[in-house]
Tab-separated table of C-alpha atoms and ligand atoms in Angstrom:
chain	number	residue	atom	x	y	z
A	9	UNK	CA	-135.106	-90.450	-85.982
A	10	UNK	CA	-137.104	-92.946	-83.028
A	11	UNK	CA	-137.245	-90.162	-80.396
A	12	UNK	CA	-140.211	-92.404	-78.651
A	13	UNK	CA	-138.754	-96.224	-79.457
A	14	UNK	CA	-138.797	-98.135	-76.737
A	15	UNK	CA	-135.411	-99.978	-78.082
A	16	UNK	CA	-132.412	-100.245	-76.277
A	17	UNK	CA	-129.534	-101.535	-78.448
A	18	UNK	CA	-126.292	-102.978	-77.329
A	19	UNK	CA	-123.354	-103.097	-79.894
A	20	UNK	CA	-120.178	-105.397	-79.404
A	21	UNK	CA	-117.544	-104.884	-81.198
A	22	UNK	CA	-118.367	-101.064	-81.651
A	23	UNK	CA	-115.069	-100.127	-82.526
A	24	UNK	CA	-114.153	-102.073	-85.715
A	25	UNK	CA	-114.755	-101.117	-89.417
A	26	UNK	CA	-118.287	-102.180	-89.369
A	27	UNK	CA	-119.001	-101.444	-86.154
A	28	UNK	CA	-118.529	-97.560	-86.115
A	29	UNK	CA	-120.540	-97.133	-88.942
A	30	UNK	CA	-123.650	-99.164	-87.647
A	31	UNK	CA	-123.112	-97.382	-84.087
A	32	UNK	CA	-123.634	-94.318	-85.953
A	33	UNK	CA	-126.467	-95.297	-88.099
A	34	UNK	CA	-128.160	-97.010	-85.174
A	35	UNK	CA	-127.734	-93.737	-83.474
A	36	UNK	CA	-129.406	-91.901	-86.166
A	37	UNK	CA	-132.596	-94.117	-86.111
A	38	UNK	CA	-132.745	-94.812	-82.224
A	39	UNK	CA	-130.961	-91.453	-80.934
A	40	UNK	CA	-127.479	-91.774	-79.261
A	41	UNK	CA	-128.555	-92.662	-75.607
A	42	UNK	CA	-130.127	-95.711	-77.011
A	43	UNK	CA	-127.613	-97.416	-78.648
A	44	UNK	CA	-124.722	-98.377	-76.074
A	45	UNK	CA	-121.610	-99.117	-77.754
A	46	UNK	CA	-118.815	-101.343	-76.122
A	47	UNK	CA	-115.785	-102.671	-77.657
A	48	UNK	CA	-112.471	-104.541	-75.584
A	49	UNK	CA	-110.635	-101.167	-75.750
A	50	UNK	CA	-112.104	-97.506	-75.903
A	51	UNK	CA	-112.112	-95.786	-78.769
A	52	UNK	CA	-109.248	-94.372	-80.697
A	53	UNK	CA	-110.990	-91.075	-81.220
A	54	UNK	CA	-112.660	-89.775	-77.990
A	55	UNK	CA	-114.555	-87.135	-80.314
A	56	UNK	CA	-116.596	-89.825	-81.996
A	57	UNK	CA	-118.031	-90.595	-78.353
A	58	UNK	CA	-121.570	-88.789	-79.403
A	59	UNK	CA	-123.330	-91.706	-77.226
A	60	UNK	CA	-122.709	-94.444	-74.286
A	61	UNK	CA	-119.961	-96.186	-74.354
A	62	UNK	CA	-118.360	-98.900	-72.526
A	63	UNK	CA	-115.478	-101.432	-72.248
A	64	UNK	CA	-116.757	-105.023	-72.735
A	65	UNK	CA	-114.887	-108.179	-73.552
A	66	UNK	CA	-117.813	-110.670	-74.727
A	67	UNK	CA	-116.041	-113.838	-72.957
A	68	UNK	CA	-117.047	-111.932	-70.047
A	69	UNK	CA	-120.651	-114.119	-69.720
A	70	UNK	CA	-121.307	-112.175	-66.418
A	71	UNK	CA	-119.974	-108.584	-67.484
A	72	UNK	CA	-122.439	-108.688	-70.742
A	73	UNK	CA	-125.196	-109.861	-68.518
A	74	UNK	CA	-124.956	-107.702	-65.927
A	75	UNK	CA	-124.519	-104.448	-68.755
A	76	UNK	CA	-127.839	-106.525	-70.600
A	77	UNK	CA	-129.511	-105.841	-67.246
A	78	UNK	CA	-128.734	-102.580	-65.854
A	79	UNK	CA	-128.925	-100.975	-69.281
A	80	UNK	CA	-132.400	-102.876	-70.168
A	81	UNK	CA	-130.680	-103.723	-73.596
A	82	UNK	CA	-133.796	-105.334	-76.321
A	83	UNK	CA	-131.522	-105.782	-79.017
A	84	UNK	CA	-127.781	-106.722	-79.980
A	85	UNK	CA	-126.274	-106.645	-82.268
A	86	UNK	CA	-122.508	-108.827	-81.830
A	87	UNK	CA	-119.527	-107.898	-84.063
A	88	UNK	CA	-116.786	-108.696	-82.072
A	89	UNK	CA	-114.423	-111.302	-84.348
A	90	UNK	CA	-110.657	-112.110	-85.233
A	91	UNK	CA	-111.458	-112.075	-89.026
A	92	UNK	CA	-109.790	-114.744	-91.623
A	93	UNK	CA	-105.956	-113.758	-92.057
A	94	UNK	CA	-105.616	-112.515	-87.638
A	95	UNK	CA	-107.241	-116.118	-87.318
A	96	UNK	CA	-104.648	-117.846	-88.991
A	97	UNK	CA	-102.121	-116.641	-86.996
A	98	UNK	CA	-103.762	-116.717	-83.442
A	99	UNK	CA	-106.782	-119.984	-84.386
A	100	UNK	CA	-107.567	-120.788	-80.642
A	101	UNK	CA	-108.263	-117.426	-80.109
A	102	UNK	CA	-110.329	-117.062	-82.984
A	103	UNK	CA	-111.912	-120.566	-82.183
A	104	UNK	CA	-112.477	-118.771	-78.574
A	105	UNK	CA	-113.724	-115.265	-79.472
A	106	UNK	CA	-115.708	-116.334	-82.525
A	107	UNK	CA	-117.827	-119.437	-81.253
A	108	UNK	CA	-117.579	-118.781	-76.859
A	109	UNK	CA	-118.550	-115.040	-78.241
A	110	UNK	CA	-121.445	-115.916	-79.692
A	111	UNK	CA	-122.553	-118.225	-77.227
A	112	UNK	CA	-122.269	-115.809	-74.721
A	113	UNK	CA	-124.489	-113.957	-76.395
A	114	UNK	CA	-127.215	-116.322	-77.594
A	115	UNK	CA	-127.034	-117.920	-73.914
A	116	UNK	CA	-127.742	-113.968	-72.491
A	117	UNK	CA	-130.693	-113.363	-75.020
A	118	UNK	CA	-132.322	-116.523	-74.045
A	119	UNK	CA	-132.101	-115.036	-70.169
A	120	UNK	CA	-132.728	-112.057	-70.431
A	121	UNK	CA	-135.543	-112.517	-73.422
A	122	UNK	CA	-133.315	-110.009	-76.032
A	123	UNK	CA	-135.934	-109.017	-78.720
A	124	UNK	CA	-133.630	-109.974	-81.668
A	125	UNK	CA	-129.866	-110.124	-82.021
A	126	UNK	CA	-127.848	-109.654	-85.423
A	127	UNK	CA	-124.926	-111.593	-86.064
A	128	UNK	CA	-122.576	-111.312	-88.853
A	129	UNK	CA	-121.126	-114.348	-90.907
A	130	UNK	CA	-119.010	-114.345	-93.745
A	131	UNK	CA	-118.162	-115.851	-97.280
A	132	UNK	CA	-115.677	-117.922	-95.364
A	133	UNK	CA	-117.879	-120.383	-94.700
A	134	UNK	CA	-117.440	-121.911	-98.397
A	135	UNK	CA	-114.738	-124.006	-99.342
A	136	UNK	CA	-112.579	-125.845	-101.663
A	137	UNK	CA	-115.564	-127.868	-102.793
A	138	UNK	CA	-118.544	-125.653	-102.979
A	139	UNK	CA	-119.672	-124.078	-106.348
A	140	UNK	CA	-117.305	-120.556	-106.953
A	141	UNK	CA	-119.150	-118.890	-108.992
A	142	UNK	CA	-122.995	-117.215	-107.968
A	143	UNK	CA	-122.599	-119.400	-104.594
A	144	UNK	CA	-126.345	-120.737	-103.808
A	145	UNK	CA	-127.281	-119.969	-100.240
A	146	UNK	CA	-127.553	-123.826	-99.329
A	147	UNK	CA	-124.399	-125.562	-101.149
A	148	UNK	CA	-121.096	-127.272	-99.741
A	149	UNK	CA	-119.479	-125.761	-96.773
A	150	UNK	CA	-116.303	-126.541	-96.319
A	151	UNK	CA	-114.403	-123.811	-94.759
A	152	UNK	CA	-110.272	-124.002	-94.687
A	153	UNK	CA	-109.750	-121.168	-92.471
A	154	UNK	CA	-110.382	-121.142	-88.326
A	155	UNK	CA	-112.375	-118.056	-89.237
A	156	UNK	CA	-114.206	-120.034	-92.065
A	157	UNK	CA	-115.033	-123.005	-89.572
A	158	UNK	CA	-115.695	-120.957	-86.596
A	159	UNK	CA	-118.769	-118.684	-88.688
A	160	UNK	CA	-119.871	-122.113	-89.591
A	161	UNK	CA	-120.073	-123.318	-85.973
A	162	UNK	CA	-121.634	-120.359	-85.293
A	163	UNK	CA	-124.245	-120.482	-87.798
A	164	UNK	CA	-125.680	-123.800	-86.526
A	165	UNK	CA	-125.913	-122.525	-83.141
A	166	UNK	CA	-127.573	-119.081	-84.115
A	167	UNK	CA	-130.326	-121.676	-85.929
A	168	UNK	CA	-130.254	-123.950	-82.854
A	169	UNK	CA	-130.973	-120.845	-80.998
A	170	UNK	CA	-134.319	-120.171	-82.828
A	171	UNK	CA	-135.396	-123.068	-83.768
A	172	UNK	CA	-134.896	-124.272	-80.257
A	173	UNK	CA	-135.395	-121.277	-77.645
A	174	UNK	CA	-136.923	-119.350	-80.444
A	175	UNK	CA	-134.825	-116.194	-80.500
A	176	UNK	CA	-135.620	-113.976	-83.012
A	177	UNK	CA	-131.389	-114.183	-84.425
A	178	UNK	CA	-130.855	-112.771	-88.299
A	179	UNK	CA	-127.396	-112.639	-89.504
A	180	UNK	CA	-125.759	-111.987	-93.029
A	181	UNK	CA	-123.221	-113.946	-95.027
A	182	UNK	CA	-120.644	-110.584	-95.538
A	183	UNK	CA	-118.543	-110.331	-98.467
A	184	UNK	CA	-115.406	-108.317	-98.242
A	185	UNK	CA	-116.455	-104.666	-96.636
A	186	UNK	CA	-114.967	-101.761	-98.308
A	187	UNK	CA	-114.846	-98.398	-97.003
A	188	UNK	CA	-112.878	-94.917	-96.209
A	189	UNK	CA	-113.806	-94.379	-92.877
A	190	UNK	CA	-112.322	-96.874	-91.056
A	191	UNK	CA	-109.794	-99.574	-91.608
A	192	UNK	CA	-110.848	-103.048	-91.756
A	193	UNK	CA	-109.120	-105.838	-88.967
A	194	UNK	CA	-107.151	-108.699	-90.412
A	195	UNK	CA	-109.068	-109.961	-92.918
A	196	UNK	CA	-107.850	-111.051	-96.740
A	197	UNK	CA	-110.199	-108.616	-98.662
A	198	UNK	CA	-108.472	-105.907	-96.833
A	199	UNK	CA	-106.703	-104.831	-100.214
A	200	UNK	CA	-110.002	-103.259	-101.140
A	201	UNK	CA	-109.566	-100.734	-98.652
A	202	UNK	CA	-105.944	-99.842	-98.553
A	203	UNK	CA	-106.089	-100.086	-102.396
A	204	UNK	CA	-107.366	-96.665	-102.201
A	205	UNK	CA	-105.660	-95.198	-99.580
A	206	UNK	CA	-102.508	-95.828	-100.976
A	207	UNK	CA	-103.113	-94.760	-104.625
A	208	UNK	CA	-103.928	-91.112	-103.296
A	209	UNK	CA	-101.296	-91.085	-100.522
A	210	UNK	CA	-97.972	-92.815	-102.243
A	211	UNK	CA	-99.714	-93.479	-105.966
A	212	UNK	CA	-98.318	-96.831	-105.920
A	213	UNK	CA	-99.554	-100.390	-104.046
A	214	UNK	CA	-98.550	-103.201	-103.693
A	215	UNK	CA	-100.803	-106.516	-103.573
A	216	UNK	CA	-100.972	-109.412	-101.712
A	217	UNK	CA	-103.264	-111.106	-103.922
A	218	UNK	CA	-102.625	-112.188	-107.298
A	219	UNK	CA	-103.998	-109.687	-109.920
A	220	UNK	CA	-106.549	-111.757	-111.083
A	221	UNK	CA	-108.521	-112.766	-108.120
A	222	UNK	CA	-112.008	-112.690	-108.247
A	223	UNK	CA	-113.788	-112.328	-104.580
A	224	UNK	CA	-116.973	-111.075	-103.423
A	225	UNK	CA	-117.283	-107.415	-102.089
A	226	UNK	CA	-119.815	-104.619	-100.946
A	227	UNK	CA	-119.478	-101.264	-100.002
A	228	UNK	CA	-120.140	-99.838	-96.754
A	229	UNK	CA	-123.628	-98.248	-97.091
A	230	UNK	CA	-124.640	-101.000	-99.047
A	231	UNK	CA	-123.858	-103.083	-96.056
A	232	UNK	CA	-125.238	-101.003	-93.644
A	233	UNK	CA	-128.660	-100.605	-95.565
A	234	UNK	CA	-128.729	-104.083	-95.950
A	235	UNK	CA	-128.031	-104.925	-92.540
A	236	UNK	CA	-130.612	-102.263	-91.213
A	237	UNK	CA	-133.496	-103.919	-93.433
A	238	UNK	CA	-132.749	-107.420	-92.357
A	239	UNK	CA	-133.153	-106.042	-88.407
A	240	UNK	CA	-136.359	-104.273	-89.836
A	241	UNK	CA	-137.858	-106.819	-91.516
A	242	UNK	CA	-140.958	-108.701	-90.629
A	243	UNK	CA	-140.274	-111.815	-88.336
A	244	UNK	CA	-142.509	-113.960	-90.354
A	245	UNK	CA	-140.245	-113.097	-93.786
A	246	UNK	CA	-136.582	-114.502	-92.690
A	247	UNK	CA	-136.682	-118.228	-93.848
A	248	UNK	CA	-132.790	-118.224	-92.901
A	249	UNK	CA	-131.436	-118.119	-89.709
A	250	UNK	CA	-128.213	-119.093	-89.875
A	251	UNK	CA	-126.981	-116.545	-92.335
A	252	UNK	CA	-128.496	-115.188	-95.561
A	253	UNK	CA	-126.414	-114.784	-98.693
A	254	UNK	CA	-125.804	-111.256	-99.524
A	255	UNK	CA	-124.180	-110.194	-102.862
A	256	UNK	CA	-123.086	-107.007	-104.342
A	257	UNK	CA	-119.686	-106.513	-106.481
A	258	UNK	CA	-117.186	-109.193	-107.790
A	259	UNK	CA	-114.044	-107.775	-108.927
A	260	UNK	CA	-110.344	-108.348	-109.069
A	261	UNK	CA	-107.233	-106.525	-107.640
A	262	UNK	CA	-106.388	-105.805	-111.983
A	263	UNK	CA	-110.277	-104.347	-111.864
A	264	UNK	CA	-110.186	-102.499	-109.260
A	265	UNK	CA	-106.431	-100.415	-110.084
A	266	UNK	CA	-108.663	-100.345	-113.824
A	267	UNK	CA	-111.010	-98.134	-111.927
A	268	UNK	CA	-108.529	-95.871	-109.710
A	269	UNK	CA	-106.740	-95.184	-113.458
A	270	UNK	CA	-110.084	-93.870	-114.247
A	271	UNK	CA	-109.180	-91.195	-111.521
A	272	UNK	CA	-105.723	-91.264	-111.628
A	273	UNK	CA	-104.010	-92.432	-114.073
A	274	UNK	CA	-100.926	-92.972	-113.400
A	275	UNK	CA	-101.212	-95.266	-110.237
A	276	UNK	CA	-98.963	-97.816	-110.048
A	277	UNK	CA	-99.656	-101.476	-108.395
A	278	UNK	CA	-97.830	-104.476	-108.050
A	279	UNK	CA	-98.229	-108.341	-106.641
A	280	UNK	CA	-96.679	-110.057	-104.345
A	281	UNK	CA	-99.104	-112.899	-103.164
A	282	UNK	CA	-98.771	-114.262	-99.618
A	283	UNK	CA	-100.749	-116.716	-97.329
A	284	UNK	CA	-104.253	-114.991	-97.936
A	285	UNK	CA	-103.552	-116.253	-101.791
A	286	UNK	CA	-104.592	-119.820	-100.951
A	287	UNK	CA	-107.322	-118.464	-98.530
A	288	UNK	CA	-108.906	-115.762	-101.234
A	289	UNK	CA	-108.334	-119.184	-103.708
A	290	UNK	CA	-111.024	-121.177	-101.292
A	291	UNK	CA	-114.029	-118.467	-101.343
A	292	UNK	CA	-116.347	-118.236	-103.774
A	293	UNK	CA	-115.734	-115.327	-106.733
A	294	UNK	CA	-119.746	-113.943	-106.942
A	295	UNK	CA	-122.475	-115.116	-104.980
A	296	UNK	CA	-126.195	-115.849	-105.235
A	297	UNK	CA	-128.194	-113.448	-103.182
A	298	UNK	CA	-131.844	-114.368	-104.116
A	299	UNK	CA	-133.177	-115.889	-100.836
A	300	UNK	CA	-132.401	-112.470	-99.575
A	301	UNK	CA	-133.829	-110.814	-102.093
A	302	UNK	CA	-137.149	-113.006	-102.288
A	303	UNK	CA	-137.154	-112.885	-98.510
A	304	UNK	CA	-136.695	-109.176	-97.304
A	305	UNK	CA	-135.892	-106.888	-100.515
A	306	UNK	CA	-131.900	-107.533	-100.531
A	307	UNK	CA	-130.495	-105.651	-103.269
A	308	UNK	CA	-127.532	-103.383	-103.579
A	309	UNK	CA	-126.734	-100.025	-104.801
A	310	UNK	CA	-123.396	-99.509	-105.536
A	311	UNK	CA	-121.483	-100.882	-108.842
A	312	UNK	CA	-117.390	-100.302	-109.232
A	313	UNK	CA	-116.978	-96.655	-110.388
A	314	UNK	CA	-119.858	-95.708	-108.561
A	315	UNK	CA	-118.159	-96.912	-105.757
A	316	UNK	CA	-114.538	-95.888	-106.619
A	317	UNK	CA	-115.670	-92.314	-106.986
A	318	UNK	CA	-117.205	-92.093	-103.980
A	319	UNK	CA	-114.418	-92.956	-101.743
A	320	UNK	CA	-111.781	-91.126	-103.947
A	321	UNK	CA	-113.716	-87.756	-103.489
A	322	UNK	CA	-114.255	-88.648	-99.219
A	323	UNK	CA	-110.480	-89.576	-99.507
A	324	UNK	CA	-109.684	-86.566	-100.895
A	325	UNK	CA	-111.749	-84.368	-98.529
A	326	UNK	CA	-110.900	-85.837	-95.207
A	327	UNK	CA	-107.068	-85.376	-96.713
A	328	UNK	CA	-108.008	-81.348	-97.152
A	329	UNK	CA	-109.672	-81.227	-93.637
A	330	UNK	CA	-106.730	-82.260	-92.340
A	331	UNK	CA	-104.432	-80.013	-93.686
A	332	UNK	CA	-106.741	-77.281	-93.113
B	30	AKB	C1	-111.900	-111.435	-94.093
B	30	AKB	O1	-111.577	-111.061	-95.453
B	30	AKB	O2	-111.505	-112.111	-93.470
B	30	AKB	C2	-113.346	-110.910	-94.219
B	30	AKB	C3	-114.176	-111.482	-94.606
B	30	AKB	C4	-114.545	-111.534	-95.991
B	30	AKB	O3	-115.160	-112.065	-93.494
B	30	AKB	N1	-113.612	-109.325	-94.790
C-alpha cells in the first residue's frame, strides 16, 4: 500500500460490477481513505464500506465539481454508464448519462487540473461493417446500439480533451466482463456471469443468446490488472487516447457450457435467443489488442478452463459461508 501517496482518487459508479472490485483494488494500493467511492445509491452491503463513500449523480455538474474540490481529488475513474441491453430500453437516458456524464467529468478534469482520468469504452463501438475476427484497433466503427453510439462519441471526446487541453485521459474497450462477486447490470454479455451462478444453484440455465454466438470476454482479475497497468504506464507510452482494444477470451455459450460440464456433468442448457442476439451479432467475435500489448505491456492471464475452475470454487465457498 502506498501510505505516502499524494493521490486522491474519485470513483464514479463504484457500486457496479467493475466499480466494486476496482474500488477494492485501488484501496489496496493507495489506502482506504485515499479512494472516494461514489454512486447514485448507497452500496447494497453497508459492511463493504471500508472507505469513504458519497452519493453522487455524475449528471450533477456542480455537485461533481464541489466534491472534487472539497476532497482534493487528483485522479478520476468514471465508470457510471447504461450498458447495451438497458440502453436499448432507455435510449435517451443512455445518451444523457453516457455522453453528458463523461463531458461533466472531462470539464471538471480541465477546470480542477485533474492528473489522470480513466473512462471505459467497449467492443460495442464496433458494428456490422467491422471485421469481426481479430478486430483491429483502428477500423470501421458503425455501432447499432445507443450504448455503442454513445461510447463512440465518448471516445472522440476523450481524444479531443487530450489533444486540445492535454487532459491525461485513458480508456479500454472492455469485452464482456465475467465476475462472481457482483452481478453485471443490463449488458448483452451478462449470460456469461449468470450461467455459472445458475449451474450451481439450479443445475440448468436458459440462455438468451444462440449456442454458437462467439463474443470477446475477460475474467475480472485480468480486467482489474489491465486497468491498473494502463493507468500506471508512463504517459509517453500511451499512443491511443480514444480507448485501447483489450482482448483475453473468445467463446460461445456452447463453449462455456462444455467447460462447466467438466465440473458439473449434468448441467443442462437450453437456448431462447431474444433481442440481445441481434446486438451480439453486430459485435466482434475476437479482438486484436496488439497496440495495447506494444504500448504498455498488456497480456491476459486466464483462459476459459482456468476461469471456470476459479469461479466455481469461489461460488461454492460463498454458498458454504452463507449456510454456516
Ligand atoms: C454489454 O454487454 O453491454 C457490456 C459490454 C460488452 O460493453 N458488457
